[in-house]
Short mmCIF file of C-alpha atoms and ligand atoms in Angstrom, two decimals:
data_model
loop_
_atom_site.label_atom_id
_atom_site.label_comp_id
_atom_site.label_asym_id
_atom_site.label_seq_id
_atom_site.Cartn_x
_atom_site.Cartn_y
_atom_site.Cartn_z
CA MET O 7 13.26 0.56 0.35
CA LEU O 8 16.92 0.01 0.36
CA ILE O 9 18.48 -3.40 -0.16
CA GLN O 10 21.44 -3.93 0.59
CA THR O 11 21.88 -7.61 1.40
CA ARG O 12 22.35 -9.49 -1.76
CA ASN O 13 26.04 -10.48 -2.73
CA ASP O 14 25.84 -9.67 -6.17
CA GLY O 15 26.64 -5.73 -5.18
CA PHE O 16 22.92 -4.26 -6.20
CA VAL O 17 22.08 -1.55 -3.83
CA HIS O 18 18.79 -0.28 -4.31
CA PRO O 19 17.92 3.27 -4.08
CA LEU O 20 16.30 4.50 -0.97
CA SER O 21 13.22 5.85 -2.59
CA SER O 22 11.93 7.76 0.23
CA GLU O 23 15.17 10.11 -0.13
CA ILE O 24 13.84 10.83 -3.69
CA THR O 25 12.51 14.03 -4.22
CA PRO O 26 9.58 14.05 -6.21
CA GLN O 27 10.13 16.35 -9.20
CA SER O 28 6.84 18.92 -8.26
CA ALA O 29 8.28 19.70 -4.75
CA TYR O 30 11.90 20.11 -6.48
CA GLU O 31 10.55 22.58 -8.50
CA ASP O 32 8.59 24.26 -6.11
CA ARG O 33 12.01 24.56 -3.97
CA ARG O 34 13.79 25.92 -7.12
CA ARG O 35 10.90 28.35 -7.52
CA VAL O 36 10.92 29.68 -3.79
CA LEU O 37 15.04 29.67 -3.97
CA LYS O 38 14.57 31.83 -6.85
CA LEU O 39 12.32 34.05 -5.20
CA MET O 40 14.14 34.61 -2.04
CA ALA O 41 17.67 35.55 -4.01
CA SER O 42 15.46 38.31 -5.78
CA GLY O 43 14.05 39.37 -1.98
CA ALA O 44 10.33 37.94 -2.53
CA ALA O 45 10.87 35.72 -0.10
CA GLY O 46 7.89 36.70 2.07
CA ALA O 47 6.08 36.83 -0.60
CA ALA O 48 7.01 32.81 -1.22
CA LEU O 49 6.01 31.85 1.81
CA ALA O 50 2.91 33.64 1.93
CA SER O 51 1.80 31.95 -1.71
CA TRP O 52 2.94 28.99 -0.57
CA ALA O 53 1.17 28.78 2.92
CA SER O 54 -2.10 29.86 0.95
CA ARG O 55 -1.83 27.27 -1.66
CA ASP O 56 -1.57 24.87 1.13
CA ALA O 57 -4.69 26.51 2.96
CA LEU O 58 -6.80 26.16 0.09
CA ALA O 59 -5.65 22.90 -1.25
CA GLN O 60 -8.70 20.31 -1.26
CA ALA O 61 -8.51 17.08 -2.58
CA ALA O 62 -9.35 17.11 -6.34
CA PRO O 63 -11.66 14.13 -7.50
CA ALA O 64 -10.68 11.95 -9.36
CA PRO O 65 -10.40 13.25 -13.13
CA GLY O 66 -13.19 10.92 -14.78
CA LYS O 67 -11.25 9.05 -17.23
CA LEU O 68 -11.45 5.83 -15.77
CA ALA O 69 -14.91 4.11 -14.81
CA ALA O 70 -17.15 4.93 -11.76
CA LEU O 71 -16.97 2.40 -9.39
CA LYS O 72 -18.97 4.11 -6.22
CA GLY O 73 -19.33 2.27 -2.77
CA VAL O 74 -21.70 3.53 0.10
CA LYS O 75 -20.12 4.78 3.07
CA SER O 76 -18.83 2.19 5.16
CA THR O 77 -19.91 1.90 8.88
CA VAL O 78 -16.97 -0.45 10.04
CA PRO O 79 -15.66 0.99 12.88
CA GLY O 80 -12.39 3.09 11.90
CA ALA O 81 -13.50 3.22 8.17
CA GLN O 82 -13.95 7.28 8.06
CA THR O 83 -11.72 9.81 8.97
CA MET O 84 -12.16 13.59 8.87
CA GLU O 85 -8.29 14.08 7.95
CA LYS O 86 -7.83 15.94 4.54
CA LEU O 87 -7.90 13.16 1.73
CA THR O 88 -4.39 13.02 -0.76
CA ASP O 89 -4.94 14.87 -3.66
CA TYR O 90 -5.78 12.71 -6.75
CA LYS O 91 -2.83 13.53 -8.67
CA ASP O 92 -0.48 12.79 -5.68
CA ALA O 93 -1.97 9.52 -5.13
CA THR O 94 -1.67 8.31 -8.26
CA THR O 95 1.60 9.52 -9.44
CA TYR O 96 3.76 8.78 -6.07
CA ASN O 97 4.03 5.15 -6.09
CA ASN O 98 5.74 2.02 -5.23
CA TYR O 99 5.23 -0.79 -7.45
CA TYR O 100 8.04 -2.25 -8.33
CA GLU O 101 6.83 -4.53 -11.38
CA PHE O 102 7.00 -1.22 -12.95
CA GLY O 103 10.09 0.71 -11.76
CA THR O 104 11.93 1.88 -8.46
CA ASP O 105 11.20 5.48 -8.76
CA LYS O 106 8.25 6.84 -7.40
CA ALA O 107 7.14 8.05 -10.43
CA ASP O 108 7.92 4.85 -12.72
CA PRO O 109 4.54 2.86 -12.24
CA ALA O 110 2.63 6.41 -13.03
CA LYS O 111 4.61 6.24 -16.38
CA ASN O 112 4.76 2.56 -17.28
CA ALA O 113 1.84 0.64 -16.06
CA ASN O 114 -0.16 1.65 -18.44
CA THR O 115 0.92 -1.82 -20.08
CA LEU O 116 -1.08 -3.67 -17.52
CA LYS O 117 -3.69 -5.58 -18.86
CA THR O 118 -6.47 -6.12 -16.56
CA ALA O 119 -9.20 -7.81 -18.76
CA PRO O 120 -9.59 -10.53 -18.83
CA TRP O 121 -8.74 -11.07 -15.02
CA THR O 122 -8.90 -13.96 -12.59
CA VAL O 123 -8.17 -14.36 -9.16
CA GLU O 124 -8.01 -18.20 -8.15
CA VAL O 125 -8.57 -19.16 -4.43
CA GLU O 126 -6.71 -22.00 -3.32
CA GLY O 127 -5.32 -24.24 -0.82
CA LEU O 128 -6.94 -24.95 2.96
CA VAL O 129 -10.69 -24.07 1.72
CA LYS O 130 -13.64 -25.81 1.50
CA LYS O 131 -15.01 -24.29 -1.71
CA PRO O 132 -11.54 -23.21 -3.85
CA GLY O 133 -12.45 -21.64 -7.29
CA LYS O 134 -11.73 -19.35 -9.85
CA TYR O 135 -13.25 -15.96 -9.93
CA GLY O 136 -13.60 -13.77 -12.79
CA LEU O 137 -13.33 -9.95 -11.95
CA GLU O 138 -16.68 -9.46 -12.71
CA ASP O 139 -18.00 -11.65 -10.64
CA LEU O 140 -15.62 -10.78 -7.99
CA ILE O 141 -16.62 -7.08 -7.62
CA LYS O 142 -20.48 -8.49 -7.23
CA LEU O 143 -19.97 -10.85 -4.27
CA SER O 144 -20.25 -8.04 -2.03
CA ALA O 145 -21.89 -4.51 -1.61
CA GLN O 146 -19.11 -2.04 -2.26
CA GLU O 147 -18.02 0.26 0.22
CA GLU O 148 -16.45 3.25 0.49
CA ARG O 149 -13.48 3.73 3.13
CA VAL O 150 -11.13 6.41 3.93
CA TYR O 151 -8.09 4.79 4.81
CA ARG O 152 -4.58 6.20 6.21
CA LEU O 153 -1.66 4.39 4.61
CA ARG O 154 1.70 4.34 5.61
CA CYS O 155 4.71 3.48 3.56
CA VAL O 156 7.52 1.80 5.60
CA GLU O 157 9.96 4.92 3.72
CA GLY O 158 7.88 7.37 6.42
CA TRP O 159 5.15 8.99 4.13
CA SER O 160 1.59 8.67 3.86
CA MET O 161 -1.48 9.22 2.45
CA VAL O 162 -5.18 9.03 3.01
CA ILE O 163 -7.36 7.73 0.48
CA PRO O 164 -11.14 6.78 -0.33
CA TRP O 165 -11.08 3.19 -1.57
CA VAL O 166 -13.65 1.45 -2.87
CA GLY O 167 -14.47 -2.49 -1.73
CA TYR O 168 -15.64 -4.66 0.40
CA SER O 169 -14.14 -6.48 3.82
CA LEU O 170 -12.03 -9.38 2.54
CA SER O 171 -13.59 -11.65 5.46
CA GLU O 172 -16.66 -11.79 2.92
CA LEU O 173 -14.89 -13.66 0.55
CA ILE O 174 -13.32 -15.63 3.10
CA LYS O 175 -16.25 -17.09 4.93
CA ARG O 176 -18.03 -18.00 1.22
CA VAL O 177 -14.60 -20.11 0.57
CA GLU O 178 -15.17 -21.85 3.94
CA PRO O 179 -11.16 -22.23 5.31
CA GLN O 180 -10.52 -25.52 6.76
CA GLY O 181 -9.60 -25.97 10.35
CA ASN O 182 -5.82 -26.35 9.84
CA ALA O 183 -5.56 -23.10 7.63
CA LYS O 184 -3.74 -20.45 9.60
CA TYR O 185 -2.57 -17.69 7.33
CA VAL O 186 -3.54 -16.07 3.64
CA GLU O 187 -1.16 -15.62 0.91
CA PHE O 188 -1.44 -13.13 -1.59
CA VAL O 189 0.03 -13.77 -4.94
CA THR O 190 0.30 -10.92 -7.21
CA LEU O 191 0.74 -10.57 -11.44
CA ALA O 192 4.31 -11.57 -12.30
CA ASP O 193 4.13 -10.96 -16.21
CA PRO O 194 8.01 -10.09 -18.26
CA LYS O 195 5.90 -9.11 -21.11
CA THR O 196 3.96 -6.35 -19.71
CA MET O 197 5.84 -5.68 -16.85
CA PRO O 198 9.21 -4.53 -17.45
CA PHE O 199 10.84 -4.84 -14.02
CA VAL O 200 9.77 -8.58 -13.62
CA GLY O 201 12.95 -10.35 -14.10
CA SER O 202 15.17 -8.11 -12.92
CA ARG O 203 16.61 -9.30 -9.47
CA ILE O 204 15.42 -6.82 -7.27
CA LEU O 205 12.69 -8.92 -5.73
CA ASP O 206 11.71 -12.74 -5.99
CA TRP O 207 8.82 -12.61 -8.18
CA PRO O 208 6.05 -12.69 -7.96
CA TYR O 209 5.29 -10.30 -5.44
CA THR O 210 3.68 -11.88 -2.78
CA GLU O 211 2.45 -11.02 0.58
CA GLY O 212 0.57 -12.58 3.68
CA LEU O 213 -1.50 -12.44 6.61
CA ARG O 214 -2.64 -14.30 9.82
CA LEU O 215 -6.42 -15.76 8.95
CA ASP O 216 -7.63 -13.52 11.59
CA GLU O 217 -6.23 -10.39 10.44
CA ALA O 218 -7.57 -11.26 7.04
CA MET O 219 -10.35 -11.92 8.58
CA HIS O 220 -10.72 -8.08 10.30
CA PRO O 221 -13.18 -6.05 8.99
CA LEU O 222 -10.89 -3.12 7.78
CA THR O 223 -8.85 -5.42 5.88
CA LEU O 224 -10.17 -4.62 2.39
CA LEU O 225 -9.92 -6.20 -1.02
CA SER O 226 -10.26 -3.05 -2.97
CA PHE O 227 -11.49 -2.52 -6.68
CA GLY O 228 -11.36 1.07 -6.64
CA MET O 229 -10.41 4.79 -5.41
CA TYR O 230 -11.86 8.35 -5.33
CA GLY O 231 -14.96 6.90 -6.80
CA GLU O 232 -13.36 4.84 -9.80
CA VAL O 233 -12.06 1.62 -10.76
CA LEU O 234 -8.46 1.83 -9.65
CA PRO O 235 -5.59 3.40 -12.02
CA ASN O 236 -3.00 0.69 -12.97
CA GLN O 237 -0.25 2.17 -10.73
CA ASN O 238 -2.30 1.41 -7.69
CA GLY O 239 -2.69 -1.74 -8.23
CA ALA O 240 -5.73 -2.22 -10.58
CA PRO O 241 -7.92 -4.11 -11.20
CA VAL O 242 -8.14 -5.76 -7.57
CA ARG O 243 -5.46 -5.30 -4.47
CA ILE O 244 -5.53 -5.54 -0.60
CA VAL O 245 -5.61 -2.80 1.48
CA VAL O 246 -4.55 -3.27 5.17
CA PRO O 247 -4.27 0.33 6.94
CA TRP O 248 -2.47 -0.68 10.04
CA LYS O 249 0.27 -2.47 8.71
CA TYR O 250 3.37 -0.97 6.47
CA GLY O 251 2.37 -0.07 3.02
CA PHE O 252 4.00 -3.33 1.47
CA LYS O 253 1.88 -5.51 2.73
CA SER O 254 -0.95 -4.52 0.85
CA GLY O 255 -0.13 -6.12 -2.37
CA LYS O 256 -1.21 -5.33 -5.80
CA SER O 257 -3.28 -6.75 -8.86
CA ILE O 258 -3.75 -9.66 -7.22
CA VAL O 259 -4.31 -13.02 -8.83
CA LYS O 260 -3.99 -15.72 -6.16
CA ILE O 261 -5.07 -16.01 -2.52
CA ARG O 262 -3.98 -19.21 -0.98
CA PHE O 263 -4.93 -20.49 2.12
CA VAL O 264 -1.86 -22.36 4.01
CA GLU O 265 -1.13 -23.79 7.33
CA LYS O 266 2.34 -22.34 7.90
CA GLU O 267 3.48 -18.63 7.69
CA PRO O 268 4.22 -17.92 3.87
CA GLY O 269 7.39 -16.02 2.94
CA THR O 270 6.92 -12.56 1.40
CA ALA O 271 8.31 -10.69 -0.88
CA TRP O 272 10.38 -7.91 1.41
CA ASN O 273 11.02 -10.20 4.18
CA LYS O 274 12.46 -12.84 1.08
CA ALA O 275 14.74 -9.77 0.28
CA ALA O 276 15.90 -8.63 3.75
CA ALA O 277 14.66 -10.28 6.74
CA GLN O 278 16.21 -8.56 9.11
CA GLU O 279 14.33 -5.43 7.79
CA TYR O 280 10.85 -6.24 6.78
CA GLY O 281 9.12 -8.71 9.33
CA PHE O 282 5.93 -11.09 9.11
CA TYR O 283 3.91 -8.71 10.89
CA SER O 284 4.94 -5.23 9.49
CA ASN O 285 2.62 -3.66 11.74
CA VAL O 286 2.92 0.34 12.07
CA ASN O 287 4.80 0.65 15.38
CA PRO O 288 6.77 3.98 15.84
CA ASN O 289 8.66 2.31 18.74
CA VAL O 290 10.60 0.05 16.45
CA ASP O 291 12.75 1.69 14.39
CA HIS O 292 13.59 0.29 10.51
CA PRO O 293 17.39 -0.83 11.19
CA ARG O 294 18.91 2.13 9.20
CA TRP O 295 16.03 5.17 9.99
CA SER O 296 13.89 6.00 12.22
CA GLN O 297 9.68 5.03 12.23
CA ALA O 298 8.74 7.82 14.88
CA THR O 299 7.34 10.37 12.12
CA GLU O 300 5.70 10.11 8.77
CA ARG O 301 5.74 13.01 6.25
CA ARG O 302 1.97 13.27 4.69
CA ILE O 303 2.03 13.38 0.87
CA GLY O 304 0.92 16.91 -0.46
CA ASP O 305 0.78 18.32 3.27
CA GLY O 306 2.96 20.95 3.28
CA GLY O 307 5.03 20.20 0.08
CA GLY O 308 8.33 19.50 -0.32
CA LEU O 309 9.85 22.39 1.03
CA PHE O 310 9.00 22.48 4.60
CA ALA O 311 7.97 18.93 4.77
CA LYS O 312 6.81 18.92 7.97
CA ARG O 313 6.82 15.60 9.79
CA THR O 314 3.84 14.26 12.16
CA LYS O 315 4.26 11.59 15.11
CA THR O 316 3.61 8.22 13.53
CA LEU O 317 0.44 6.30 15.66
CA MET O 318 1.03 2.75 16.94
CA PHE O 319 -0.77 0.39 14.44
CA ASN O 320 -1.33 3.62 12.12
CA GLY O 321 -3.83 5.15 14.68
CA TYR O 322 -6.25 1.84 14.27
CA GLU O 323 -5.20 0.59 17.77
CA PRO O 324 -8.33 0.33 18.79
CA GLN O 325 -10.08 -1.94 16.27
CA VAL O 326 -6.73 -3.99 15.85
CA GLY O 327 -4.75 -3.67 18.73
CA GLN O 328 -6.40 -7.14 20.67
CA LEU O 329 -5.38 -9.11 17.67
CA TYR O 330 -1.76 -8.89 18.84
CA ALA O 331 -2.45 -8.72 22.76
CA GLY O 332 0.56 -10.94 24.62
CA MET O 333 2.75 -10.73 21.59
CA ASP O 334 6.06 -8.99 21.91
CA LEU O 335 6.22 -6.69 18.83
CA LYS O 336 9.69 -5.65 19.31
CA LYS O 337 10.36 -9.38 18.25
CA ASN O 338 7.33 -9.64 16.04
CA PHE O 339 8.48 -6.44 13.94
N1 LIG B 409 2.31 -4.44 -4.55
C1 LIG B 409 3.15 -5.05 -5.86
N2 LIG B 409 2.71 -6.02 -6.31
N3 LIG B 409 4.39 -4.69 -5.80
C2 LIG B 409 4.88 -3.74 -5.19
O1 LIG B 409 5.76 -3.10 -5.52
N4 LIG B 409 4.81 -2.16 -3.37
C3 LIG B 409 3.99 -1.84 -2.15
C4 LIG B 409 2.43 -2.19 -1.77
N5 LIG B 409 2.02 -3.44 -2.87
C5 LIG B 409 4.24 -3.20 -4.05
C6 LIG B 409 2.83 -3.84 -3.84
C7 LIG B 409 4.60 -0.96 -1.18
S1 LIG B 409 5.85 -0.75 -0.83
C8 LIG B 409 3.40 0.27 -1.09
S2 LIG B 409 4.17 1.61 0.15
C9 LIG B 409 2.23 0.08 -1.58
O2 LIG B 409 1.69 -0.90 -2.05
C10 LIG B 409 1.36 1.35 -2.53
O3 LIG B 409 0.55 1.64 -2.68
P1 LIG B 409 -0.07 2.88 -3.38
O4 LIG B 409 0.28 2.82 -4.67
O5 LIG B 409 -1.64 2.79 -3.42
O6 LIG B 409 0.09 4.46 -2.43
#
């Protein structure tokens, strides 16, 4: 995400344009082969590498967290899973740095135990949930969601968690609760970029109450059958598959029910670029780039990164389209 709006002269790098090291190395390797006349062989090996590529299971280094296959409509897909390595080394988690490789390098300092999530605001039953209690609050399900970043790349990840609505029903929102705000951890001692001027910390996000109640909105504790790696938002995060990835706040410490639309981290940083709704919408370009297509991470590699058409609501239109009936989605971007 590129920020040019600050008047202190700070210009943020456009992370979508940063080539991952593996792609760069592959490119160098193929260019070398081309120079030696072996381009055909290189292309063949590249193609077979892709054809053979299967999603690697999690390496088994983290605690297992299994879920039953979800039957929520839209929660399964036949699409190839993103390789675990790609899903855990190509991340946005700005508290740990702005390069895609930074979270995997730096998030080992994140302290995920003990962990408490506070539910507050306009609810009849506010309270503090220890992580273990929160995990046990409902049956863990496995959901395979596409997640598309506003920067134009996407992944397919098997998440573990349960519908956020399970928690919301327990805490009983009051009649005037219209929005849910998610507040994520901002600990300058363990998060090296908290305190920098990149964003207003803590990173916050928000949903309309009906969006938060939609069965596809996931409170997630794991992926690939294990607890979340730190860089992916351990120990608990939101995953909203029909919205751009930045709506899916990581490492959540507070869930607050409010009457008015809450401010959100990227909207505060650049309101004209990142609206509150942030539904994946190929018909609304980002002011500085098109949203019509996307690049699936690990699919086709760095050399010939093929782009596929981005679908309205990231392909979840049958499930979520009715939430926005009658709304002007160009205005409410
Ligand atoms: N949450 C916090 N706390 N900090 C962040 O920088 N980045 C967002 C979102 N949640 C972010 C965050 C963005 S821009 C994206 S694309 C997704 O996390 C990436 O999630 P992933 O690591 O599962 O791909």
